[in-house]
Amino acid sequence: MAEMRIAGTQDAKHDGPRPIRNASRFGWIGVLKKNRKAQVGFIIFMGFILVAVLAPEIARYSPSNTNFPPLEPPSAQHWFGTTGLGQDVYSQFIWGTRSSLIVGFGATLISTLLAVAVGMYPAYWGGWLDRVMATFTNIFLVIPGLPLMIVAAAYVHHSNTLTMMAIIGLTGWAGRARVLRSQTLSLARREFVWAARLTGASDWRVLVHEILPNMLSLFMASLLYGILGAILAEAGLEFLGLGNLSGVSWGSLLYWANNGGAVLDGAWWWLLPGGLGIAVFGTSLALMNFGLDEVTNPRLRQMSMVSRDRLMRAWRALKGESSL
Amino acid sequence: MNENHSAILSIEHVSVVYETEAGLAPAVNDVTLELEPGKILGLVGESGCGKSTLAQAIMGLLPPNASLVEGRIAVQDCDLYTLSEPALRAFRWKNVSMVFQSALVTLNPVIPVGKQFEEIFTIHRPAMSRPEVLRRIEELLNLVRIHPQHLRNFAHELSGGMRQRVAIAMAIALDPALIIMDEPTTALDAVVQQEILDEIRRIQEIKRFAVVFISHDLRLVSYISSEIAIMYAGKIVEFGPAERFLSEARHHPYTQGLLDSIPHLEGERFSIHSVPGSPPDLVNPVSGCAFHPRCFAAYEACLAAAPQLKRVGSGQIACFDVERKQKEEAHG
Amino acid sequence: MVEAEELLRGDNLVVQFRQTQGFRRHLIYPVNQISLAVASNEIVGIVGESGSGKTTLGRALAGMTSIVQGSLWLKGRNVSRLNRKELRKYWEQVQMIFQDVYNSLNPIYTVEQQLSVPIQRHASPTQSVQRELENLLQLTGLTPTAAVRARLPHELSGGQRQRVAIVRALAAQPDLLIADEPVSMLDVSLRAEILQLLGHLRDNLGLAIVYITHDLPSAVYIADRILVMYGGCLVETIRADALIQESRHPYTERLLAAARFEKPASPPGSGSESATSSVLLASYKGCPYAPRCPIASQICSTTRPSLVQIGHNHLAACHALSASSEAQGR
């Protein structure tokens, strides 16, 4: 029938390399094509990335330049106004975006590597290694994260970007390791994973080619969640004055605004950019996550009810055709 | 009992269409069936033949991308597709209930079995007191030979056979007149399968409910049913009393294929055959009889038009070849 | 019968699982002192119900579950305890196909992607992977091959998926294929084709097959020899062509009756099914079938019967049978 037709046209030329249908519908591109929320989230996200990358070009002044009149409200000279110390808030925000994102991504990279190493790999391997690593993860999970971070940050004292990344990354992997572990456990026992091993695939190949693509949506969600967590953690530490106080970031913007009495002086322009940056960037991550969820989890997708009348008409048309 | 031929279930010219990405797929195509009280109707066909869709249509549980586009389904003279959603919900389980292939579909994994049993009564019989409910549940469990101690268990703590017994007990909890059983024993071992079939028969003789029993295994269905309908590509191709499938010689070629796929136990070896070819494409149907690409007896007439059900012996068959042979016999 | 070359032999194999029930931990033996042999080019059927340990035995033979006691030999080499590297070598000779055709293929790869990698891995440098893939698809009836290659698993029927799984197993050019319930998820009307394919592979590729199933008729249909398992133990082993006439063990009889839809002589009590898991406990000493056996006597619940010869190539583990054959012997 239908198969025969295809066979007739393709049989002759199948020996050469054939275009391989890729699994993109499970990945990012498919999600972006299909889902409005993901599209909006992605556009905002890319906007922030652009700001971070182009910071030297688009910041109008140096963020540490204190030569401006203090506590000026937004104006043509200072789009976001100035701080109590006479810095340009707009330039601080732009440079702050850059350093916040760098710390956020860097910390997420560290925590992802740890989560994969502690969560995924041992779960696939099984046995004592998994038991030890699972216990280790659980111990880390019950240690309250923020105090641990605070202690670590206070101990390091003069933290720079790198130490911030390390502190946040090293304290934020446990929850994600657990999620990856449970998913890996369930996938590693599927027959197709066994079959791949039986056909001689190496363990890394099984992990990367068989297991990981099947948990891509979870992995992505965990990644987005990780970035959000890292940025919040960075802002929290900075706000508490435990960060890199010589640099600017969304958190330090808030810290200085708070310490400089922005609230008392009614200098809303000093407080707002840092907070909004965190909130909007967080929203973009959340939107992408929702979109990903809806596309990969059919239960969340809005079920489109077919109209009975329309189907009835189509059916009658079909029958009318075939009876002719 | 004298029910005077008032059918429990009447299906008249029913068609159900799925909307798929590839196009319209008529999973059930102009099916007419009637089931009298206390009878067991076997519905047999390969996966994708429309038997489960028909079951869902009878329960009023079609998936969102499917719709009943033609015909009428009435249970106890009540047209299901004229009921409002709340009325349908009340009607379901009270008048028509269902047993699924996997009891894990019906049983919630995190609630003890007993609690789920009670829920049926709190929803449909709110007036019943708790002691009454518990007494009733115990009765039901006795009927399916499950010890009441298992009420405290979770579904996964029961064996496959026990879960299916519990599912049956739940299906008969409100004394429905009709139970749809969709492959209720397919996931079970041979021995347990037979035990469950015997159980269904025994309880059915006590309670006299009607059953639509769906399976891909003609042998199993002919063991339990009083009537059998064979479905292919959404249509009924053969219908008749169960005995005819074991005794009479003339069948639809597809039925013949199904009969040949039953292992025969006599002699030293079993022999089994397959129905050759692959299941039909519903979206792009072939012309004429849907079975002709797989049929050993197909000839020109089969490509031109779809055959209708015609009386043959004690049953009905939709096949031009059978018609032709019958005519030849009548003449010769 | 000419004695064929022995391919795989297991002596007193034991697999143990730890089971937690509430706060108590039990040791269970899903495979309990099982000895078996598979000759090359032979089809051995292992028949039993769920919980009989047949799947665990299959996985142990395939090196997927560790054997805690006893020894397993492949072509005279001890393969009871292999490390990961040795296992990979082992799997060049022993392959497995699974029951669950919906989980046995990676859902995101096309048939060609699933198959070309393992074929490439095992092909000799002179072989064309494309040609080999084409041959295997033809051999297993996956035609038209060009259309099938491009399909994703969810676009295939159940029978086609199992064929793809078979091709993947064949890619390693194994000597032994362990087939765990390969047809039980397929429609009855399509099972014969897969069974015939397995028989065809044995005839043409010289493959030995261990066919694991709960469906006695299909085992009798395809196998040369049948091992009946219950409660982790072998209860009867017999030539397939003699099984219908000569099988004697009460459990085999029960399976035969169920296959014929005959009612059992004594109706089972409600406890019959729940009793099956307790006979796997390490602490249980009697015959595993005793709680359900219609002819069980005192000794059956206290002493485990051993497999004894009761006919030509015919062993059974049953106190009643060994008593009667002893009486005959005198």
mmCIF file of C-alpha atoms in Angstrom, chain C residues 9-270:
data_model
loop_
_atom_site.group_PDB
_atom_site.id
_atom_site.type_symbol
_atom_site.label_atom_id
_atom_site.label_comp_id
_atom_site.label_asym_id
_atom_site.label_seq_id
_atom_site.Cartn_x
_atom_site.Cartn_y
_atom_site.Cartn_z
ATOM 1 C CA ARG C 9 26.072 -24.765 30.828
ATOM 2 C CA GLY C 10 24.916 -23.623 34.236
ATOM 3 C CA ASP C 11 25.615 -25.648 37.382
ATOM 4 C CA ASN C 12 23.506 -25.001 40.480
ATOM 5 C CA LEU C 13 22.942 -21.370 39.608
ATOM 6 C CA VAL C 14 21.612 -19.150 42.387
ATOM 7 C CA VAL C 15 20.490 -15.543 42.082
ATOM 8 C CA GLN C 16 19.533 -13.744 45.239
ATOM 9 C CA PHE C 17 17.554 -10.565 45.801
ATOM 10 C CA ARG C 18 17.012 -8.621 48.975
ATOM 11 C CA GLN C 19 13.421 -7.680 49.514
ATOM 12 C CA THR C 20 12.291 -5.069 52.002
ATOM 13 C CA GLN C 21 8.845 -5.323 53.447
ATOM 14 C CA GLY C 22 8.167 -2.570 55.941
ATOM 15 C CA PHE C 23 11.150 -2.778 58.247
ATOM 16 C CA ARG C 24 11.884 -6.418 57.606
ATOM 17 C CA ARG C 25 14.360 -7.575 55.045
ATOM 18 C CA HIS C 26 14.099 -10.941 53.386
ATOM 19 C CA LEU C 27 16.442 -12.868 51.181
ATOM 20 C CA ILE C 28 14.727 -14.410 48.209
ATOM 21 C CA TYR C 29 16.058 -16.792 45.590
ATOM 22 C CA PRO C 30 14.318 -16.141 42.274
ATOM 23 C CA VAL C 31 16.784 -18.611 40.799
ATOM 24 C CA ASN C 32 17.451 -21.460 43.185
ATOM 25 C CA GLN C 33 20.029 -24.124 42.361
ATOM 26 C CA ILE C 34 19.241 -24.403 38.685
ATOM 27 C CA SER C 35 21.372 -26.543 36.392
ATOM 28 C CA LEU C 36 20.856 -26.443 32.674
ATOM 29 C CA ALA C 37 22.672 -26.813 29.388
ATOM 30 C CA VAL C 38 22.083 -25.361 25.960
ATOM 31 C CA ALA C 39 23.599 -27.083 22.942
ATOM 32 C CA SER C 40 24.594 -25.071 19.931
ATOM 33 C CA ASN C 41 21.808 -24.713 17.417
ATOM 34 C CA GLU C 42 19.270 -25.810 20.010
ATOM 35 C CA ILE C 43 16.098 -24.016 21.107
ATOM 36 C CA VAL C 44 15.434 -24.421 24.807
ATOM 37 C CA GLY C 45 12.095 -23.259 26.143
ATOM 38 C CA ILE C 46 11.878 -22.023 29.723
ATOM 39 C CA VAL C 47 8.257 -21.978 30.800
ATOM 40 C CA GLY C 48 6.803 -20.574 33.981
ATOM 41 C CA GLU C 49 4.456 -17.959 35.316
ATOM 42 C CA SER C 50 5.333 -14.483 36.527
ATOM 43 C CA GLY C 51 7.246 -14.816 39.762
ATOM 44 C CA SER C 52 8.669 -18.186 38.758
ATOM 45 C CA GLY C 53 12.091 -16.631 38.238
ATOM 46 C CA LYS C 54 12.272 -17.391 34.527
ATOM 47 C CA THR C 55 13.074 -13.816 33.564
ATOM 48 C CA THR C 56 15.710 -13.548 36.278
ATOM 49 C CA LEU C 57 17.247 -16.776 35.040
ATOM 50 C CA GLY C 58 17.310 -15.359 31.522
ATOM 51 C CA ARG C 59 18.983 -12.186 32.739
ATOM 52 C CA ALA C 60 21.515 -14.203 34.688
ATOM 53 C CA LEU C 61 22.336 -16.226 31.579
ATOM 54 C CA ALA C 62 22.728 -12.959 29.673
ATOM 55 C CA GLY C 63 25.123 -11.579 32.275
ATOM 56 C CA MET C 64 22.696 -8.863 33.335
ATOM 57 C CA THR C 65 22.275 -10.150 36.884
ATOM 58 C CA SER C 66 25.055 -11.479 39.040
ATOM 59 C CA ILE C 67 25.144 -15.113 40.019
ATOM 60 C CA VAL C 68 25.872 -15.557 43.735
ATOM 61 C CA GLN C 69 26.419 -19.320 43.709
ATOM 62 C CA GLY C 70 27.052 -21.963 41.119
ATOM 63 C CA SER C 71 28.919 -21.572 37.876
ATOM 64 C CA LEU C 72 28.113 -20.677 34.316
ATOM 65 C CA TRP C 73 30.182 -21.963 31.405
ATOM 66 C CA LEU C 74 30.222 -20.727 27.831
ATOM 67 C CA LYS C 75 32.052 -23.061 25.434
ATOM 68 C CA GLY C 76 33.962 -24.486 28.378
ATOM 69 C CA ARG C 77 35.016 -21.107 29.745
ATOM 70 C CA ASN C 78 33.871 -20.085 33.205
ATOM 71 C CA VAL C 79 31.742 -16.944 32.822
ATOM 72 C CA SER C 80 30.108 -16.866 36.251
ATOM 73 C CA ARG C 81 31.747 -13.680 37.418
ATOM 74 C CA LEU C 82 32.749 -11.232 34.737
ATOM 75 C CA ASN C 83 33.904 -7.651 35.013
ATOM 76 C CA ARG C 84 32.588 -4.969 32.678
ATOM 77 C CA LYS C 85 35.225 -5.543 30.066
ATOM 78 C CA GLU C 86 34.766 -9.297 30.061
ATOM 79 C CA LEU C 87 31.001 -8.824 29.891
ATOM 80 C CA ARG C 88 31.364 -6.843 26.710
ATOM 81 C CA LYS C 89 33.262 -9.792 25.231
ATOM 82 C CA TYR C 90 30.567 -12.161 26.528
ATOM 83 C CA TRP C 91 27.866 -10.122 24.840
ATOM 84 C CA GLU C 92 29.538 -10.686 21.493
ATOM 85 C CA GLN C 93 28.376 -14.268 21.860
ATOM 86 C CA VAL C 94 25.227 -13.977 23.933
ATOM 87 C CA GLN C 95 22.455 -11.525 23.077
ATOM 88 C CA MET C 96 19.026 -10.845 24.461
ATOM 89 C CA ILE C 97 15.668 -9.592 23.223
ATOM 90 C CA PHE C 98 12.997 -8.339 25.569
ATOM 91 C CA GLN C 99 9.289 -8.610 26.152
ATOM 92 C CA ASP C 100 8.440 -4.944 26.267
ATOM 93 C CA VAL C 101 8.626 -3.891 22.636
ATOM 94 C CA TYR C 102 7.644 -0.353 23.637
ATOM 95 C CA ASN C 103 10.686 0.115 25.847
ATOM 96 C CA SER C 104 13.240 -1.921 23.982
ATOM 97 C CA LEU C 105 13.973 0.689 21.318
ATOM 98 C CA ASN C 106 15.248 4.159 22.060
ATOM 99 C CA PRO C 107 12.249 6.348 21.203
ATOM 100 C CA ILE C 108 14.256 9.174 19.650
ATOM 101 C CA TYR C 109 16.287 7.326 17.022
ATOM 102 C CA THR C 110 15.165 5.996 13.664
ATOM 103 C CA VAL C 111 15.497 2.326 12.854
ATOM 104 C CA GLU C 112 18.611 3.019 10.819
ATOM 105 C CA GLN C 113 20.200 5.029 13.629
ATOM 106 C CA GLN C 114 19.403 2.324 16.165
ATOM 107 C CA LEU C 115 20.888 -0.418 14.046
ATOM 108 C CA SER C 116 23.834 0.977 12.125
ATOM 109 C CA VAL C 117 25.915 1.709 15.227
ATOM 110 C CA PRO C 118 25.871 -1.835 16.639
ATOM 111 C CA ILE C 119 26.349 -3.278 13.149
ATOM 112 C CA GLN C 120 29.334 -1.016 12.561
ATOM 113 C CA ARG C 121 30.782 -1.981 15.921
ATOM 114 C CA HIS C 122 30.739 -5.674 15.123
ATOM 115 C CA ALA C 123 31.351 -5.623 11.392
ATOM 116 C CA SER C 124 34.686 -6.620 9.972
ATOM 117 C CA PRO C 125 36.488 -3.751 8.215
ATOM 118 C CA THR C 126 35.746 -5.168 4.780
ATOM 119 C CA GLN C 127 32.007 -5.391 5.379
ATOM 120 C CA SER C 128 29.727 -2.657 4.212
ATOM 121 C CA VAL C 129 27.522 -1.572 7.094
ATOM 122 C CA GLN C 130 24.798 -0.551 4.676
ATOM 123 C CA ARG C 131 24.801 -3.921 2.979
ATOM 124 C CA GLU C 132 24.805 -5.781 6.266
ATOM 125 C CA LEU C 133 21.903 -3.681 7.549
ATOM 126 C CA GLU C 134 20.020 -4.319 4.344
ATOM 127 C CA ASN C 135 20.633 -8.067 4.643
ATOM 128 C CA LEU C 136 19.442 -8.193 8.238
ATOM 129 C CA LEU C 137 16.316 -6.162 7.494
ATOM 130 C CA GLN C 138 15.510 -8.511 4.613
ATOM 131 C CA LEU C 139 16.229 -11.566 6.737
ATOM 132 C CA THR C 140 13.843 -10.447 9.460
ATOM 133 C CA GLY C 141 11.126 -9.422 7.044
ATOM 134 C CA LEU C 142 11.391 -5.704 7.739
ATOM 135 C CA THR C 143 10.342 -4.736 4.248
ATOM 136 C CA PRO C 144 10.181 -2.456 2.368
ATOM 137 C CA THR C 145 13.535 -1.768 3.959
ATOM 138 C CA ALA C 146 13.919 1.786 2.667
ATOM 139 C CA ALA C 147 10.702 2.860 4.367
ATOM 140 C CA VAL C 148 11.398 0.961 7.575
ATOM 141 C CA ARG C 149 14.889 2.444 7.968
ATOM 142 C CA ALA C 150 13.563 5.974 8.241
ATOM 143 C CA ARG C 151 10.858 5.198 10.817
ATOM 144 C CA LEU C 152 10.912 6.106 14.466
ATOM 145 C CA PRO C 153 9.909 3.351 16.899
ATOM 146 C CA HIS C 154 6.458 4.807 17.525
ATOM 147 C CA GLU C 155 5.740 4.587 13.819
ATOM 148 C CA LEU C 156 6.238 0.823 13.860
ATOM 149 C CA SER C 157 3.804 -1.911 14.816
ATOM 150 C CA GLY C 158 4.594 -4.130 17.794
ATOM 151 C CA GLY C 159 5.720 -6.975 15.580
ATOM 152 C CA GLN C 160 8.015 -4.697 13.592
ATOM 153 C CA ARG C 161 9.576 -3.346 16.781
ATOM 154 C CA GLN C 162 10.390 -6.835 17.945
ATOM 155 C CA ARG C 163 11.982 -7.523 14.556
ATOM 156 C CA VAL C 164 14.127 -4.407 14.886
ATOM 157 C CA ALA C 165 15.193 -5.607 18.339
ATOM 158 C CA ILE C 166 16.075 -8.971 16.813
ATOM 159 C CA VAL C 167 18.190 -7.291 14.130
ATOM 160 C CA ARG C 168 20.017 -5.322 16.807
ATOM 161 C CA ALA C 169 20.744 -8.537 18.692
ATOM 162 C CA LEU C 170 21.920 -10.226 15.494
ATOM 163 C CA ALA C 171 24.307 -7.360 14.745
ATOM 164 C CA ALA C 172 26.753 -8.842 17.232
ATOM 165 C CA GLN C 173 26.621 -12.161 15.345
ATOM 166 C CA PRO C 174 25.982 -14.068 18.563
ATOM 167 C CA ASP C 175 25.912 -17.823 19.118
ATOM 168 C CA LEU C 176 23.115 -17.647 21.649
ATOM 169 C CA LEU C 177 20.007 -15.509 21.731
ATOM 170 C CA ILE C 178 18.019 -15.199 24.925
ATOM 171 C CA ALA C 179 14.445 -14.260 24.063
ATOM 172 C CA ASP C 180 12.465 -13.133 27.078
ATOM 173 C CA GLU C 181 8.756 -13.358 26.230
ATOM 174 C CA PRO C 182 9.367 -11.993 22.722
ATOM 175 C CA VAL C 183 5.772 -12.380 21.592
ATOM 176 C CA SER C 184 3.618 -11.989 24.675
ATOM 177 C CA MET C 185 2.913 -8.324 24.021
ATOM 178 C CA LEU C 186 1.902 -8.964 20.439
ATOM 179 C CA ASP C 187 -1.478 -9.922 19.023
ATOM 180 C CA VAL C 188 -2.084 -13.646 18.903
ATOM 181 C CA SER C 189 -2.513 -13.419 15.153
ATOM 182 C CA LEU C 190 0.996 -11.978 14.707
ATOM 183 C CA ARG C 191 2.892 -14.179 17.169
ATOM 184 C CA ALA C 192 3.453 -17.085 14.842
ATOM 185 C CA GLU C 193 5.440 -14.938 12.412
ATOM 186 C CA ILE C 194 7.931 -13.904 15.078
ATOM 187 C CA LEU C 195 8.213 -17.468 16.367
ATOM 188 C CA GLN C 196 8.747 -18.716 12.826
ATOM 189 C CA LEU C 197 11.395 -16.046 12.357
ATOM 190 C CA LEU C 198 13.230 -17.305 15.433
ATOM 191 C CA GLY C 199 13.067 -20.850 14.073
ATOM 192 C CA HIS C 200 14.304 -19.583 10.731
ATOM 193 C CA LEU C 201 17.264 -17.839 12.391
ATOM 194 C CA ARG C 202 18.200 -21.041 14.172
ATOM 195 C CA ASP C 203 18.099 -22.983 10.923
ATOM 196 C CA ASN C 204 19.989 -20.432 8.839
ATOM 197 C CA LEU C 205 22.403 -18.758 11.214
ATOM 198 C CA GLY C 206 23.096 -21.718 13.466
ATOM 199 C CA LEU C 207 21.839 -19.729 16.418
ATOM 200 C CA ALA C 208 20.964 -21.341 19.740
ATOM 201 C CA ILE C 209 17.949 -19.785 21.416
ATOM 202 C CA VAL C 210 16.691 -19.748 24.988
ATOM 203 C CA TYR C 211 13.005 -18.979 24.637
ATOM 204 C CA ILE C 212 11.448 -17.747 27.862
ATOM 205 C CA THR C 213 7.671 -17.636 28.083
ATOM 206 C CA HIS C 214 4.593 -18.153 30.212
ATOM 207 C CA ASP C 215 2.808 -19.582 27.197
ATOM 208 C CA LEU C 216 3.381 -23.326 27.112
ATOM 209 C CA PRO C 217 1.913 -23.920 23.621
ATOM 210 C CA SER C 218 4.312 -21.493 21.953
ATOM 211 C CA ALA C 219 7.257 -23.140 23.699
ATOM 212 C CA VAL C 220 6.143 -26.577 22.573
ATOM 213 C CA TYR C 221 5.764 -25.139 19.086
ATOM 214 C CA ILE C 222 9.243 -23.680 18.798
ATOM 215 C CA ALA C 223 11.534 -25.444 21.275
ATOM 216 C CA ASP C 224 13.454 -28.703 21.169
ATOM 217 C CA ARG C 225 13.576 -29.077 24.918
ATOM 218 C CA ILE C 226 11.432 -27.493 27.601
ATOM 219 C CA LEU C 227 12.376 -26.581 31.152
ATOM 220 C CA VAL C 228 9.396 -25.879 33.380
ATOM 221 C CA MET C 229 10.133 -23.479 36.221
ATOM 222 C CA TYR C 230 8.212 -22.785 39.359
ATOM 223 C CA GLY C 231 9.185 -20.778 42.417
ATOM 224 C CA GLY C 232 12.796 -20.350 41.291
ATOM 225 C CA CYS C 233 13.331 -24.064 40.690
ATOM 226 C CA LEU C 234 13.217 -26.347 37.706
ATOM 227 C CA VAL C 235 10.326 -28.745 38.248
ATOM 228 C CA GLU C 236 10.436 -30.674 34.990
ATOM 229 C CA THR C 237 12.633 -30.887 31.914
ATOM 230 C CA ILE C 238 11.426 -32.794 28.889
ATOM 231 C CA ARG C 239 11.702 -32.998 25.094
ATOM 232 C CA ALA C 240 9.153 -30.694 23.529
ATOM 233 C CA ASP C 241 7.697 -33.376 21.286
ATOM 234 C CA ALA C 242 7.096 -35.607 24.291
ATOM 235 C CA LEU C 243 5.639 -32.974 26.583
ATOM 236 C CA ILE C 244 1.983 -33.273 25.647
ATOM 237 C CA GLN C 245 1.961 -37.023 26.036
ATOM 238 C CA GLU C 246 4.496 -37.679 28.762
ATOM 239 C CA SER C 247 4.793 -34.711 31.089
ATOM 240 C CA ARG C 248 4.080 -35.767 34.665
ATOM 241 C CA HIS C 249 4.732 -32.913 37.059
ATOM 242 C CA PRO C 250 1.485 -31.500 38.548
ATOM 243 C CA TYR C 251 2.471 -27.946 37.584
ATOM 244 C CA THR C 252 3.149 -28.870 33.963
ATOM 245 C CA GLU C 253 -0.190 -30.640 33.948
ATOM 246 C CA ARG C 254 -1.819 -27.483 35.276
ATOM 247 C CA LEU C 255 -0.190 -25.401 32.515
ATOM 248 C CA LEU C 256 -1.384 -27.851 29.890
ATOM 249 C CA ALA C 257 -4.898 -27.741 31.295
ATOM 250 C CA ALA C 258 -4.882 -23.962 31.233
ATOM 251 C CA ALA C 259 -3.692 -23.987 27.631
ATOM 252 C CA ARG C 260 -6.635 -26.211 26.784
ATOM 253 C CA PHE C 261 -8.991 -24.119 28.931
ATOM 254 C CA GLU C 262 -9.766 -27.161 31.021
ATOM 255 C CA LYS C 263 -10.923 -26.609 34.543
ATOM 256 C CA PRO C 264 -8.442 -27.885 37.136
ATOM 257 C CA ALA C 265 -9.448 -30.962 39.128
ATOM 258 C CA SER C 266 -9.481 -29.038 42.381
ATOM 259 C CA PRO C 267 -10.409 -25.369 42.286
ATOM 260 C CA PRO C 268 -7.663 -23.129 43.598
ATOM 261 C CA GLY C 269 -8.200 -21.377 46.894
ATOM 262 C CA SER C 270 -7.969 -17.631 47.122
#
